[in-house]
XYZ file of N, CA, C and O in Angstrom:
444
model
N 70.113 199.507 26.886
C 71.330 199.788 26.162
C 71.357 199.046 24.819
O 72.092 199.449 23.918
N 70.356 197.676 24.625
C 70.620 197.181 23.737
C 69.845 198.201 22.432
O 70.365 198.225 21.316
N 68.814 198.854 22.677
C 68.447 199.814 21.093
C 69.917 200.466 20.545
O 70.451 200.316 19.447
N 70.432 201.359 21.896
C 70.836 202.399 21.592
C 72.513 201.414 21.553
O 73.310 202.026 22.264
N 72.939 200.581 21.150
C 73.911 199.830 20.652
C 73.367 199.515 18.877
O 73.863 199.716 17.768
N 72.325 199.031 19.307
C 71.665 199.034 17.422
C 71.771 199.850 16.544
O 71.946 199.654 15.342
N 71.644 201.033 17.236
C 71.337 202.474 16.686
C 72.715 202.635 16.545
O 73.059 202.555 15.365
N 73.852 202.883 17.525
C 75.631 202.857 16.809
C 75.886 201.930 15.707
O 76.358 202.260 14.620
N 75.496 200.591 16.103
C 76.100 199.612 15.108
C 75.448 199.830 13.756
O 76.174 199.548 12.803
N 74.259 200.263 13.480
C 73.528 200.771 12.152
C 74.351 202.110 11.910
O 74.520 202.259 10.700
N 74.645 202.639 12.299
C 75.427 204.302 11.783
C 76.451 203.668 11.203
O 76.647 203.581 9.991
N 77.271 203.112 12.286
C 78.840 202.529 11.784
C 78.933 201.587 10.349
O 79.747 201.604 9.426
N 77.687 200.742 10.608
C 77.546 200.352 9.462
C 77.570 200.788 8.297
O 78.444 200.500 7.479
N 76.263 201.804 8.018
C 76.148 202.441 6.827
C 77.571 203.564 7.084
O 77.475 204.465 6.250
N 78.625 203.726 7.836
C 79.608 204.695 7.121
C 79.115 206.180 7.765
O 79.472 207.193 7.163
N 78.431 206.290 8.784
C 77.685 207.525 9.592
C 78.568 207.398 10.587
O 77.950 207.037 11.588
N 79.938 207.541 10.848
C 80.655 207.751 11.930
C 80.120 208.815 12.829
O 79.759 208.587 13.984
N 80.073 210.271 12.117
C 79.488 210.999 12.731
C 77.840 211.008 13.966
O 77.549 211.319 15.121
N 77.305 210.538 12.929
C 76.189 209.974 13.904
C 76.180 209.225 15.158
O 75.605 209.590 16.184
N 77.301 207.446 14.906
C 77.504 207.141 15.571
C 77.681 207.706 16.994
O 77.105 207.413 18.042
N 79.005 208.936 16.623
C 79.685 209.276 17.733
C 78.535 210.589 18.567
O 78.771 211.207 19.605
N 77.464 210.672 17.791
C 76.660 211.820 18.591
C 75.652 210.940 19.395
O 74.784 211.290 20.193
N 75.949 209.918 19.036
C 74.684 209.322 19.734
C 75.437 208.410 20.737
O 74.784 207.648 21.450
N 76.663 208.457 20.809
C 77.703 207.808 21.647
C 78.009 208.858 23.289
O 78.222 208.680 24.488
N 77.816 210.136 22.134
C 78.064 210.922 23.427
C 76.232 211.650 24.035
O 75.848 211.911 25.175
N 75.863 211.711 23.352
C 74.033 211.200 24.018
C 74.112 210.424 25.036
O 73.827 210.671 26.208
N 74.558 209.346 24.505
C 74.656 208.587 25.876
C 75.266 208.745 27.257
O 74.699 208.635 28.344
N 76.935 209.114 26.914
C 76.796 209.458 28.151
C 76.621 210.659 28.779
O 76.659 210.708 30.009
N 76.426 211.682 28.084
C 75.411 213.165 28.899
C 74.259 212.539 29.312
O 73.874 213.220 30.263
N 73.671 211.849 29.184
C 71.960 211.022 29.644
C 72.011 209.999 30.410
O 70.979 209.335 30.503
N 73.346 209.531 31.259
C 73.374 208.381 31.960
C 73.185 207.130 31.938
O 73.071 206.200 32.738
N 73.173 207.412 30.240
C 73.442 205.560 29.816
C 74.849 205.154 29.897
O 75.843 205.683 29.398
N 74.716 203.977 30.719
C 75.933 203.394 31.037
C 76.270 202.035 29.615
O 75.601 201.037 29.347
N 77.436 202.511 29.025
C 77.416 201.267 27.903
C 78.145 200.436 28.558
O 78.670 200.595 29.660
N 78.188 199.019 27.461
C 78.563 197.972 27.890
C 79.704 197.486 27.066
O 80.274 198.526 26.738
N 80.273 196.609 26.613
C 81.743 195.541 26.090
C 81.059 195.895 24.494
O 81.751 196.199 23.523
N 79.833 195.799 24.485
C 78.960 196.364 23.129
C 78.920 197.160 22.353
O 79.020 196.995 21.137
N 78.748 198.272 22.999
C 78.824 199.769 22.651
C 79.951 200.260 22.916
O 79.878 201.477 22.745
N 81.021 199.934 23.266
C 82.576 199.969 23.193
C 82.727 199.524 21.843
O 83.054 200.365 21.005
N 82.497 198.055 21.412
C 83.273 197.828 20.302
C 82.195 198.121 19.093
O 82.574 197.676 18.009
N 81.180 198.654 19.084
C 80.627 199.491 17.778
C 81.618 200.392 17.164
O 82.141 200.391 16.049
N 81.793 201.537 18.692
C 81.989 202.524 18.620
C 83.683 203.085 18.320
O 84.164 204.161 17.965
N 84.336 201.526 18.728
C 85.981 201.361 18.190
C 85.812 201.601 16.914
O 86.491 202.477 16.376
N 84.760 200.777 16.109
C 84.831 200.094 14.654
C 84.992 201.549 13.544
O 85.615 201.703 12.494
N 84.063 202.514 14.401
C 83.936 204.064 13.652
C 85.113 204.490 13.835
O 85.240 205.335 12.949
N 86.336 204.440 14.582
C 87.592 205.085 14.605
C 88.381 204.507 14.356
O 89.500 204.858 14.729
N 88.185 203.182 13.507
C 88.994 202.156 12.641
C 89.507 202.777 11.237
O 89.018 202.273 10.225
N 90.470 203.851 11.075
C 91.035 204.517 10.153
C 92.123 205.748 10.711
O 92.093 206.200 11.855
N 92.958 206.122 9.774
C 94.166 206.923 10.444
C 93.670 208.021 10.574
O 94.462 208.681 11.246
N 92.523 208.802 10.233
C 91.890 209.478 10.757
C 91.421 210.062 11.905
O 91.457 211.232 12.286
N 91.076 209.289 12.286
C 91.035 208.958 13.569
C 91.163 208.662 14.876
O 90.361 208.586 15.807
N 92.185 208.528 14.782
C 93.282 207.792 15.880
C 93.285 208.481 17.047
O 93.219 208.071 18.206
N 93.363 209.498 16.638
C 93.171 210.655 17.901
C 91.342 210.285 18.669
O 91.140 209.634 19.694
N 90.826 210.599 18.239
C 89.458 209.778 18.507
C 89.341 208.251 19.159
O 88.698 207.869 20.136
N 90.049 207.658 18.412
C 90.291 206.101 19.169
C 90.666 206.472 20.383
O 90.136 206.196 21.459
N 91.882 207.298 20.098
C 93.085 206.950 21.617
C 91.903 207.564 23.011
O 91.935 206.988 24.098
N 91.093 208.560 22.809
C 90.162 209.251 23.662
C 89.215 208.072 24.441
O 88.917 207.848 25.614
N 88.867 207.358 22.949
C 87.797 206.457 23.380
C 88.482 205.302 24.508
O 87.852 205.139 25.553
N 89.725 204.529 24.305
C 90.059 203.904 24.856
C 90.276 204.146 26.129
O 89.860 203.362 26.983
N 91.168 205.604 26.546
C 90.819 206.135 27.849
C 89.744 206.130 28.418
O 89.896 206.124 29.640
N 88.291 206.131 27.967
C 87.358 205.848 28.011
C 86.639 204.888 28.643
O 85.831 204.733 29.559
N 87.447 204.098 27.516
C 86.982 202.686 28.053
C 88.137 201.540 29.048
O 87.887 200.377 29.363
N 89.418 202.345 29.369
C 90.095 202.056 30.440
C 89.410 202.403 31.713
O 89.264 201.555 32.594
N 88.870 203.956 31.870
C 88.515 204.232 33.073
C 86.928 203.604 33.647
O 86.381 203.574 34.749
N 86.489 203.065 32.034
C 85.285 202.387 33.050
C 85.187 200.698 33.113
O 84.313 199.847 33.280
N 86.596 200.761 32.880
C 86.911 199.181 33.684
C 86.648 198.255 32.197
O 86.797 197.059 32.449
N 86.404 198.427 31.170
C 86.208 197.689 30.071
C 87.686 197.152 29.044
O 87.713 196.147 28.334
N 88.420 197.804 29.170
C 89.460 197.278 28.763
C 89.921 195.850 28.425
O 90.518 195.697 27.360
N 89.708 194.804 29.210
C 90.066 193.781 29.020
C 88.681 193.379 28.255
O 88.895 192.478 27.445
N 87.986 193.595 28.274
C 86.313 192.795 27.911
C 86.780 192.992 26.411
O 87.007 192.027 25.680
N 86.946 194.693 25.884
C 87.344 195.037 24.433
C 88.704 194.931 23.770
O 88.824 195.545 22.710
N 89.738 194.258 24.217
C 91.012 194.052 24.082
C 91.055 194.075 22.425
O 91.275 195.070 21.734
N 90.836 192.961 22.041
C 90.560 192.229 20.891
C 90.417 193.455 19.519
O 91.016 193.560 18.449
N 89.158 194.381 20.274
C 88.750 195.294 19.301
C 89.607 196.729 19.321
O 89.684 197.656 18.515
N 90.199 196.477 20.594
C 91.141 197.645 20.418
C 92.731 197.422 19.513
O 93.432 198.250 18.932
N 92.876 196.077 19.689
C 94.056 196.136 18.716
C 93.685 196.178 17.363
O 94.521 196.426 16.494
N 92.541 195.964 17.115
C 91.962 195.850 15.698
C 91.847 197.498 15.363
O 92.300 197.837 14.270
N 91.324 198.455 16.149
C 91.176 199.709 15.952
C 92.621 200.245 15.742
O 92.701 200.997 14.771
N 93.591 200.073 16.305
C 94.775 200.818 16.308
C 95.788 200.327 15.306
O 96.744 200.974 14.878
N 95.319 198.635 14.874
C 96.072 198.419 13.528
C 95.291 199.026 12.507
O 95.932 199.073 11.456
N 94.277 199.455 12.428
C 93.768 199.916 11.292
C 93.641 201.554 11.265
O 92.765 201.998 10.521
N 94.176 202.188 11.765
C 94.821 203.181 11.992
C 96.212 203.059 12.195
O 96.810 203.895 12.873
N 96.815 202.049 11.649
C 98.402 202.483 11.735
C 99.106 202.725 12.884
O 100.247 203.188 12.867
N 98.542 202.461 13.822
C 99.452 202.429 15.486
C 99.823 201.300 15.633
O 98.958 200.622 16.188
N 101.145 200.510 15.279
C 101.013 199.220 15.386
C 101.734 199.343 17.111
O 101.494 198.618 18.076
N 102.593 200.443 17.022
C 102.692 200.130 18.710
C 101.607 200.285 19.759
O 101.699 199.816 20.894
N 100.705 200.889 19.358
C 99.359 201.231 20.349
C 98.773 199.405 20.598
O 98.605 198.720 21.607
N 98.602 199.143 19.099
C 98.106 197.565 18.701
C 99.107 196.867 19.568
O 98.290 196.237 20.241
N 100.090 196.564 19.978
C 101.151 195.548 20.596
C 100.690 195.812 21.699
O 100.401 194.838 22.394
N 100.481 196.995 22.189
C 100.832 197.389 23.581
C 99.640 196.571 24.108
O 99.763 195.572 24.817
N 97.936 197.338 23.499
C 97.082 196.743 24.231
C 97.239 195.080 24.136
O 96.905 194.450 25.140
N 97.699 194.390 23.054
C 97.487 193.085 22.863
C 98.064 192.264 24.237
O 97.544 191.365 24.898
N 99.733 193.163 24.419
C 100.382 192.328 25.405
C 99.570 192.358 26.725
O 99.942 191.623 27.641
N 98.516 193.134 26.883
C 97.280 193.366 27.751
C 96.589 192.483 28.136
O 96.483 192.083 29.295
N 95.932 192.010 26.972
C 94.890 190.953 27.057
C 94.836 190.034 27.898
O 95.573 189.224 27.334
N 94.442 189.423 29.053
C 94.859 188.664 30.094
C 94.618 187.039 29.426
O 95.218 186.048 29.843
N 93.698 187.034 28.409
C 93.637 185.830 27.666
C 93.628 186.036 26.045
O 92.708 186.519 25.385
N 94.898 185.545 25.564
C 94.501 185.682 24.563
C 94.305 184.570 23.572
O 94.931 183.512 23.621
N 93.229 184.928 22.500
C 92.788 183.866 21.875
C 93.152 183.833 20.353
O 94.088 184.578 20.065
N 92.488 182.973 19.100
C 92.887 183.073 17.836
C 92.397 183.938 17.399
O 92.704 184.012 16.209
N 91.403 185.125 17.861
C 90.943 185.938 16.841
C 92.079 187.356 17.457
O 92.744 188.096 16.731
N 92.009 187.387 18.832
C 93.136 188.345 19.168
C 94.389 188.273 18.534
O 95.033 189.321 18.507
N 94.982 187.065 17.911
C 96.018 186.962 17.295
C 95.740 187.419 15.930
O 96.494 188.241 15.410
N 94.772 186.979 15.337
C 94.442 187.435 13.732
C 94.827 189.051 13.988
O 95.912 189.413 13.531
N 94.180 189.832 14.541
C 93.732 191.089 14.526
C 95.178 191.317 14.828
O 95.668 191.752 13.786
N 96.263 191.218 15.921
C 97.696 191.215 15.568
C 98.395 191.129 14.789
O 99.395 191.845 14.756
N 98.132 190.240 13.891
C 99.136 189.841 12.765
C 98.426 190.536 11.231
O 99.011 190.799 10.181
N 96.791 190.717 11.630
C 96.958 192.517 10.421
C 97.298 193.598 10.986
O 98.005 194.379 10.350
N 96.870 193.928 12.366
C 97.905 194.811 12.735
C 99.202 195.350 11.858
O 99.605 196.396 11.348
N 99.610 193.916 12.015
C 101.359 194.072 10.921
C 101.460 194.121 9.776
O 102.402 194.705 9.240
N 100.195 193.317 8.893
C 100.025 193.456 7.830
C 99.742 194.284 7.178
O 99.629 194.104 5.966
């Protein structure tokens, strides 16, 4: 899993959302199981209001395969940067621990 996390985080990087997300769903038609990793690449590409609809999918996503708390952090970061600041509260009040970077990503949330 770790190439094919390289391979998202290089798309997302260079601004290849699209790519990202084909090689996101490659994965799971092919039975790669991702990890807390390839969750938060793959938030980072639906980090715009664009998107959101895309985020909200992914997060179901990554609720039903038990990752949720692992990606907390990156999900409030995805949904403040798409302008959901209630999506952003909701997961935050989630977080079973939260720390100073979960708070940063809250308070741009608002910003």
């Amino acid at each position: 899993v770790v190439s094919w996390n390289a391979l998202i985080a290089a798309y997302v990087h260079h601004g290849s959302f699209g790519e990202a997300f084909d090689v996101f769903l490659y994965m799971q038609q092919n039975g790669v199981r991702s990890d807390n990793v390839t969750f938060i690449c793959i938030l980072n590409a639906c980090a715009s209001p664009d998107a959101l609809v895309l985020g909200r999918q992914v997060h179901s996503y990554i609720a039903n395969e038990g990752f949720e708390s692992a990606v907390g952090t990156a999900l409030v970061n995805m949904y403040g940067r798409c302008g959901s600041i209630e999506d952003a509260r909701m997961v935050f009040d989630r977080i079973p621990k939260v720390d100073a970077v979960s708070w940063s990503a809250m308070i741009a949330a608002y910003a």
